[in-house]
Amino acid sequence: MGVRVNALTCTGCMACEMACGYHRDDAFALLSSCIVAYRTREKKDYFGVILKEEDSLVIARPEGMEIRKIGDAGGGGGDSSAKPMLLRESCDLCAGMDGGPMCARFCPVDAISVE
Ligand code: SF4
Ligand code: SF4
């Protein structure tokens, strides 16, 4: 079971990132979040999300989802913004939090599900 993101629905609002940072640090600490929204400069309205799991990075892009095993060659993620993800804590599905996974709860467009 894990967090999955439909990047076609995502608007890049970063609510998931803030919610996860709050779960991790009891504050809106973006650097503590294990889910990160990203966008590219090259393409307008192109949003995606990177999630750090125990053994992998889940990269959700509009063209599809990719799961990269941490440690694989080139497994740093979809772009340079993915590299700092390896240093972050892994998603624990908000274990112990009332109301379940915070990122899914606060995504305004229901782009996040737990499957
Ligand atoms: S389920 Fe919780 S720990 Fe996992 S990415 Fe979402 S907010 Fe972060
Ligand atoms: S909260 Fe939802 S819409 Fe906002 S960045 Fe995260 S996945 Fe995208």
Coordinates of N, CA, C and O and ligand atoms in Angstrom, one line a residue:
M1 N 0.8 -1.2 0.0 CA 0.0 0.0 0.0 C 0.9 1.3 0.0 O 1.9 1.3 0.7
G2 N 0.5 2.2 -0.8 CA 1.3 3.4 -0.9 C 0.5 4.6 -1.4 O -0.6 4.4 -2.0
V3 N 1.1 5.8 -1.3 CA 0.5 7.0 -1.9 C 0.7 7.0 -3.4 O 1.8 6.8 -3.9
R4 N -0.4 7.3 -4.1 CA -0.3 7.5 -5.6 C -0.9 8.8 -6.0 O -1.9 9.2 -5.4
V5 N -0.3 9.4 -7.0 CA -0.7 10.7 -7.4 C -1.1 10.7 -8.9 O -0.4 10.2 -9.7
N6 N -2.2 11.3 -9.2 CA -2.6 11.5 -10.6 C -2.1 12.9 -11.0 O -2.8 13.9 -10.7
A7 N -1.0 12.9 -11.7 CA -0.4 14.2 -12.1 C -1.2 14.9 -13.1 O -1.1 16.1 -13.3
L8 N -2.1 14.2 -13.8 CA -3.0 14.9 -14.8 C -4.0 15.9 -14.1 O -4.5 16.8 -14.6
T9 N -4.3 15.5 -12.8 CA -5.2 16.3 -12.0 C -4.5 17.4 -11.2 O -5.0 18.4 -10.9
C10 N -3.2 17.1 -10.9 CA -2.4 18.0 -10.0 C -2.3 19.4 -10.6 O -2.1 19.5 -11.7
T11 N -2.4 20.4 -9.7 CA -2.3 21.8 -10.1 C -1.0 22.4 -9.5 O -0.8 23.6 -9.7
G12 N -0.2 21.6 -8.9 CA 1.1 22.1 -8.3 C 0.9 23.0 -7.1 O 1.8 23.8 -6.9
C13 N -0.1 22.9 -6.4 CA -0.4 23.9 -5.3 C 0.5 23.7 -4.1 O 0.5 24.6 -3.3
M14 N 1.1 22.5 -4.0 CA 2.0 22.3 -2.8 C 1.3 22.0 -1.5 O 2.0 21.9 -0.5
A15 N 0.0 21.9 -1.5 CA -0.7 21.6 -0.2 C -0.2 20.3 0.4 O -0.1 20.1 1.6
C16 N 0.0 19.3 -0.5 CA 0.5 18.0 0.0 C 1.9 18.1 0.7 O 2.1 17.5 1.7
E17 N 2.7 18.9 0.1 CA 4.0 19.1 0.6 C 4.0 19.8 2.0 O 4.7 19.4 3.0
M18 N 3.1 20.8 2.1 CA 3.0 21.5 3.4 C 2.4 20.5 4.4 O 2.8 20.5 5.6
A19 N 1.4 19.8 4.0 CA 0.7 18.9 5.0 C 1.7 17.8 5.5 O 1.7 17.5 6.7
C20 N 2.5 17.3 4.6 CA 3.5 16.3 5.0 C 4.5 16.9 5.9 O 4.9 16.3 6.9
G21 N 5.0 18.1 5.6 CA 5.9 18.8 6.5 C 5.4 19.0 7.8 O 6.1 18.9 8.9
Y22 N 4.1 19.3 7.9 CA 3.4 19.5 9.2 C 3.4 18.1 10.0 O 3.6 18.1 11.2
H23 N 3.1 17.1 9.2 CA 3.1 15.7 9.9 C 4.4 15.4 10.4 O 4.6 14.9 11.5
R24 N 5.5 15.8 9.7 CA 6.8 15.4 10.1 C 7.4 16.2 11.2 O 8.1 15.8 12.1
D25 N 7.0 17.5 11.2 CA 7.7 18.5 12.1 C 6.8 19.3 12.9 O 7.3 20.3 13.6
D26 N 5.5 19.1 12.9 CA 4.5 20.0 13.6 C 4.7 21.4 13.2 O 4.5 22.3 14.1
A27 N 5.1 21.6 12.0 CA 5.2 23.0 11.4 C 5.2 22.9 9.9 O 5.4 21.7 9.4
F28 N 5.0 24.0 9.2 CA 5.0 23.9 7.8 C 6.5 23.9 7.3 O 7.0 24.9 6.8
A29 N 7.1 22.7 7.5 CA 8.5 22.6 7.2 C 8.7 21.8 5.9 O 8.7 20.6 5.9
L30 N 8.8 22.5 4.8 CA 8.9 21.8 3.5 C 10.0 20.9 3.4 O 9.9 19.8 2.7
L31 N 11.2 21.2 4.0 CA 12.3 20.3 3.9 C 12.1 19.0 4.6 O 12.9 18.1 4.4
S32 N 11.1 18.9 5.4 CA 10.9 17.7 6.1 C 9.9 16.8 5.4 O 9.6 15.6 5.8
S33 N 9.3 17.3 4.4 CA 8.2 16.6 3.7 C 8.8 15.4 2.8 O 9.9 15.6 2.2
C34 N 8.1 14.3 2.8 CA 8.6 13.2 1.9 C 7.8 13.2 0.6 O 8.0 12.3 -0.2
I35 N 7.0 14.2 0.4 CA 6.3 14.4 -0.9 C 6.6 15.8 -1.4 O 6.5 16.8 -0.6
V36 N 6.9 15.9 -2.7 CA 7.4 17.2 -3.2 C 6.7 17.5 -4.6 O 6.7 16.6 -5.4
A37 N 6.1 18.6 -4.7 CA 5.5 19.0 -6.0 C 6.6 19.7 -6.8 O 7.4 20.4 -6.3
Y38 N 6.5 19.4 -8.1 CA 7.5 20.1 -9.0 C 6.8 20.5 -10.3 O 5.8 20.0 -10.7
R39 N 7.5 21.4 -10.9 CA 7.0 21.9 -12.2 C 8.2 22.2 -13.1 O 9.3 22.3 -12.5
T40 N 8.1 22.2 -14.3 CA 9.2 22.5 -15.2 C 9.1 24.0 -15.7 O 8.0 24.5 -15.9
R41 N 10.3 24.5 -16.0 CA 10.3 25.8 -16.6 C 9.9 25.8 -18.1 O 9.4 26.7 -18.7
E42 N 10.2 24.6 -18.7 CA 10.1 24.5 -20.1 C 8.7 24.4 -20.6 O 8.3 24.8 -21.6
K43 N 7.8 23.7 -19.7 CA 6.5 23.4 -20.2 C 5.5 24.1 -19.3 O 5.5 24.0 -18.1
K44 N 4.5 24.8 -19.9 CA 3.5 25.5 -19.1 C 2.5 24.5 -18.6 O 2.2 23.5 -19.3
D45 N 2.0 24.7 -17.4 CA 1.0 23.9 -16.8 C 1.4 22.4 -16.7 O 0.6 21.5 -17.0
Y46 N 2.7 22.2 -16.4 CA 3.2 20.8 -16.3 C 3.6 20.6 -14.9 O 4.5 21.1 -14.4
F47 N 2.8 19.7 -14.2 CA 3.0 19.5 -12.8 C 3.2 18.1 -12.5 O 2.6 17.2 -13.1
G48 N 4.0 17.8 -11.5 CA 4.2 16.4 -11.1 C 4.5 16.4 -9.6 O 4.6 17.4 -8.9
V49 N 4.7 15.2 -9.1 CA 4.9 15.0 -7.6 C 5.9 13.9 -7.5 O 5.9 12.9 -8.2
I50 N 6.9 14.1 -6.6 CA 7.8 13.0 -6.3 C 7.6 12.6 -4.8 O 7.5 13.5 -3.9
L51 N 7.6 11.3 -4.6 CA 7.4 10.8 -3.3 C 8.5 9.9 -2.9 O 8.9 9.0 -3.7
K52 N 9.0 10.0 -1.7 CA 10.1 9.1 -1.2 C 9.4 8.0 -0.4 O 8.7 8.2 0.6
E53 N 9.6 6.8 -0.9 CA 9.2 5.6 -0.1 C 10.5 4.9 0.4 O 11.6 5.3 0.1
E54 N 10.2 3.9 1.2 CA 11.3 3.2 1.9 C 12.4 2.8 0.9 O 13.6 3.1 1.1
D55 N 12.0 2.1 -0.2 CA 13.0 1.6 -1.1 C 13.0 2.3 -2.5 O 13.7 1.8 -3.4
S56 N 12.2 3.3 -2.7 CA 12.0 3.8 -4.0 C 11.6 5.2 -4.0 O 11.1 5.8 -3.0
L57 N 11.7 5.9 -5.2 CA 11.1 7.2 -5.5 C 10.0 6.9 -6.4 O 10.2 6.3 -7.5
V58 N 8.8 7.5 -6.1 CA 7.7 7.4 -7.0 C 7.6 8.8 -7.7 O 7.5 9.8 -7.0
I59 N 7.7 8.8 -9.0 CA 7.7 10.0 -9.7 C 6.4 10.0 -10.6 O 6.3 9.2 -11.5
A60 N 5.5 10.9 -10.2 CA 4.2 11.0 -11.0 C 4.3 12.2 -11.9 O 4.6 13.4 -11.5
R61 N 4.2 12.0 -13.2 CA 4.3 13.0 -14.2 C 3.0 12.9 -15.0 O 2.3 11.9 -15.0
P62 N 2.7 14.0 -15.8 CA 1.4 13.9 -16.6 C 1.5 12.7 -17.6 O 0.4 12.1 -17.9
E63 N 2.6 12.3 -18.0 CA 2.7 11.2 -19.0 C 2.7 9.8 -18.3 O 2.7 8.8 -19.0
G64 N 2.7 9.8 -17.0 CA 2.6 8.5 -16.3 C 3.4 8.5 -15.1 O 4.1 9.4 -14.7
M65 N 3.3 7.4 -14.4 CA 4.0 7.2 -13.1 C 5.2 6.3 -13.3 O 5.2 5.3 -14.0
E66 N 6.3 6.6 -12.6 CA 7.5 5.8 -12.7 C 8.0 5.5 -11.2 O 7.9 6.4 -10.4
I67 N 8.4 4.3 -11.0 CA 8.9 3.9 -9.7 C 10.4 3.5 -9.9 O 10.7 2.6 -10.6
R68 N 11.2 4.3 -9.2 CA 12.7 4.0 -9.3 C 13.2 3.5 -8.0 O 13.1 4.1 -7.0
K69 N 13.8 2.3 -8.1 CA 14.4 1.7 -6.9 C 15.6 2.6 -6.4 O 16.4 2.9 -7.3
I70 N 15.6 2.9 -5.2 CA 16.8 3.7 -4.7 C 18.0 2.8 -4.8 O 18.0 1.6 -4.3
G71 N 19.1 3.3 -5.3 CA 20.3 2.5 -5.5 C 20.5 2.1 -6.9 O 21.6 1.7 -7.3
D72 N 19.4 2.0 -7.7 CA 19.6 1.7 -9.1 C 20.5 2.8 -9.8 O 20.4 3.9 -9.4
A73 N 21.2 2.4 -10.8 CA 22.0 3.3 -11.6 C 21.0 4.4 -12.1 O 20.0 4.1 -12.7
G74 N 21.4 5.6 -11.9 CA 20.5 6.7 -12.4 C 19.2 6.9 -11.6 O 18.3 7.5 -12.1
G75 N 19.2 6.3 -10.5 CA 17.9 6.3 -9.7 C 17.7 7.5 -8.9 O 17.0 7.5 -7.9
G76 N 18.3 8.6 -9.3 CA 18.1 9.8 -8.5 C 16.8 10.5 -8.7 O 16.5 11.4 -8.0
G77 N 16.0 10.1 -9.7 CA 14.7 10.7 -9.9 C 14.6 11.4 -11.2 O 15.4 11.2 -12.1
G78 N 13.5 12.1 -11.4 CA 13.2 12.6 -12.7 C 14.0 13.8 -13.1 O 14.2 14.0 -14.3
D79 N 14.4 14.6 -12.2 CA 15.3 15.7 -12.6 C 16.1 16.1 -11.4 O 16.0 15.4 -10.4
S80 N 16.8 17.2 -11.4 CA 17.7 17.5 -10.4 C 17.0 17.8 -9.0 O 17.5 17.6 -8.0
S81 N 15.7 18.1 -9.1 CA 14.9 18.4 -7.9 C 14.7 17.1 -7.1 O 14.3 17.1 -5.9
A82 N 14.9 15.9 -7.8 CA 14.6 14.7 -7.1 C 15.8 14.3 -6.2 O 15.6 13.5 -5.2
K83 N 17.0 14.8 -6.5 CA 18.1 14.3 -5.7 C 18.1 14.5 -4.2 O 18.3 13.6 -3.4
P84 N 17.7 15.7 -3.8 CA 17.6 15.9 -2.3 C 16.5 15.0 -1.7 O 16.5 14.8 -0.5
M85 N 15.6 14.4 -2.5 CA 14.6 13.5 -2.0 C 15.2 12.3 -1.3 O 14.7 11.8 -0.3
L86 N 16.4 11.9 -1.7 CA 17.0 10.7 -1.2 C 17.4 10.9 0.3 O 17.5 9.9 1.0
L87 N 17.6 12.1 0.7 CA 18.0 12.4 2.1 C 16.8 12.5 3.0 O 16.9 12.6 4.2
R88 N 15.6 12.5 2.4 CA 14.4 12.7 3.3 C 13.9 11.4 3.9 O 14.2 10.3 3.5
E89 N 13.0 11.6 4.9 CA 12.4 10.4 5.5 C 11.4 9.8 4.5 O 10.9 10.5 3.6
S90 N 11.2 8.5 4.7 CA 10.2 7.8 3.8 C 8.8 8.0 4.3 O 8.5 8.2 5.5
C91 N 7.9 8.0 3.3 CA 6.5 8.0 3.7 C 6.1 6.9 4.6 O 6.4 5.8 4.4
D92 N 5.4 7.3 5.7 CA 4.9 6.2 6.6 C 3.4 6.2 6.6 O 2.8 5.7 7.6
L93 N 2.8 6.8 5.6 CA 1.4 6.8 5.4 C 0.7 7.5 6.6 O -0.4 7.2 7.0
C94 N 1.5 8.4 7.2 CA 1.0 9.2 8.4 C 0.5 8.3 9.5 O -0.5 8.5 10.1
A95 N 1.3 7.3 9.8 CA 1.1 6.4 10.9 C 0.8 7.2 12.2 O 1.6 8.1 12.5
G96 N -0.2 6.8 12.8 CA -0.5 7.4 14.1 C -1.3 8.8 14.1 O -1.6 9.3 15.1
M97 N -1.5 9.3 12.8 CA -2.2 10.5 12.7 C -3.7 10.3 12.5 O -4.1 9.5 11.7
D98 N -4.5 11.0 13.3 CA -6.0 10.9 13.1 C -6.3 11.5 11.7 O -5.7 12.5 11.3
G99 N -7.2 10.8 11.0 CA -7.7 11.4 9.7 C -6.9 10.9 8.6 O -7.2 11.2 7.4
G100 N -5.9 10.0 8.8 CA -5.2 9.3 7.7 C -4.2 10.2 7.0 O -3.8 11.2 7.5
P101 N -3.7 9.7 5.9 CA -2.7 10.4 5.1 C -3.0 11.9 4.9 O -4.0 12.2 4.3
M102 N -2.2 12.7 5.4 CA -2.5 14.2 5.4 C -2.4 14.7 4.0 O -3.2 15.6 3.6
C103 N -1.5 14.2 3.1 CA -1.4 14.7 1.8 C -2.7 14.5 1.0 O -3.2 15.4 0.3
A104 N -3.3 13.3 1.1 CA -4.5 13.0 0.4 C -5.6 13.9 1.0 O -6.5 14.3 0.3
R105 N -5.6 14.0 2.3 CA -6.7 14.8 2.9 C -6.7 16.3 2.5 O -7.8 16.8 2.3
F106 N -5.5 16.8 2.2 CA -5.5 18.3 1.9 C -5.3 18.6 0.5 O -5.3 19.7 0.1
C107 N -5.2 17.6 -0.4 CA -5.1 17.9 -1.8 C -6.5 18.4 -2.3 O -7.5 17.7 -2.2
P108 N -6.5 19.6 -2.8 CA -7.8 20.2 -3.1 C -8.5 19.6 -4.4 O -9.7 19.9 -4.6
V109 N -7.8 18.8 -5.1 CA -8.4 18.3 -6.4 C -8.4 16.8 -6.4 O -8.6 16.1 -7.4
D110 N -8.2 16.2 -5.2 CA -8.3 14.7 -5.0 C -7.4 14.0 -6.0 O -7.7 13.0 -6.6
A111 N -6.2 14.5 -6.2 CA -5.2 13.9 -7.0 C -4.5 12.8 -6.3 O -3.8 12.0 -7.0
I112 N -4.6 12.7 -5.0 CA -3.8 11.7 -4.2 C -4.7 10.6 -3.7 O -5.8 10.9 -3.1
S113 N -4.3 9.4 -3.9 CA -5.0 8.3 -3.3 C -4.0 7.4 -2.6 O -2.8 7.5 -2.8
V114 N -4.6 6.5 -1.8 CA -3.7 5.5 -1.1 C -4.2 4.1 -1.6 O -5.3 3.8 -1.5
E115 N -3.3 3.4 -2.3 CA -3.6 2.2 -2.9 C -2.8 1.1 -2.4 O -1.6 1.3 -2.1
Ligands
SF4_1 S1 1.0 9.8 3.6 FE1 1.7 11.2 5.2 S2 3.9 10.7 5.3 FE2 3.2 9.9 3.3 S3 3.5 11.5 1.8 FE3 1.4 11.7 2.6 S4 1.6 13.2 4.3 FE4 3.7 12.4 3.9
SF4_2 S1 -1.9 18.8 -3.1 FE1 -2.7 17.8 -4.9 S2 -2.8 19.4 -6.5 FE2 -1.5 20.2 -4.8 S3 0.6 19.7 -5.5 FE3 -0.1 18.0 -4.1 S4 -1.0 16.5 -5.6 FE4 -0.8 18.4 -6.7

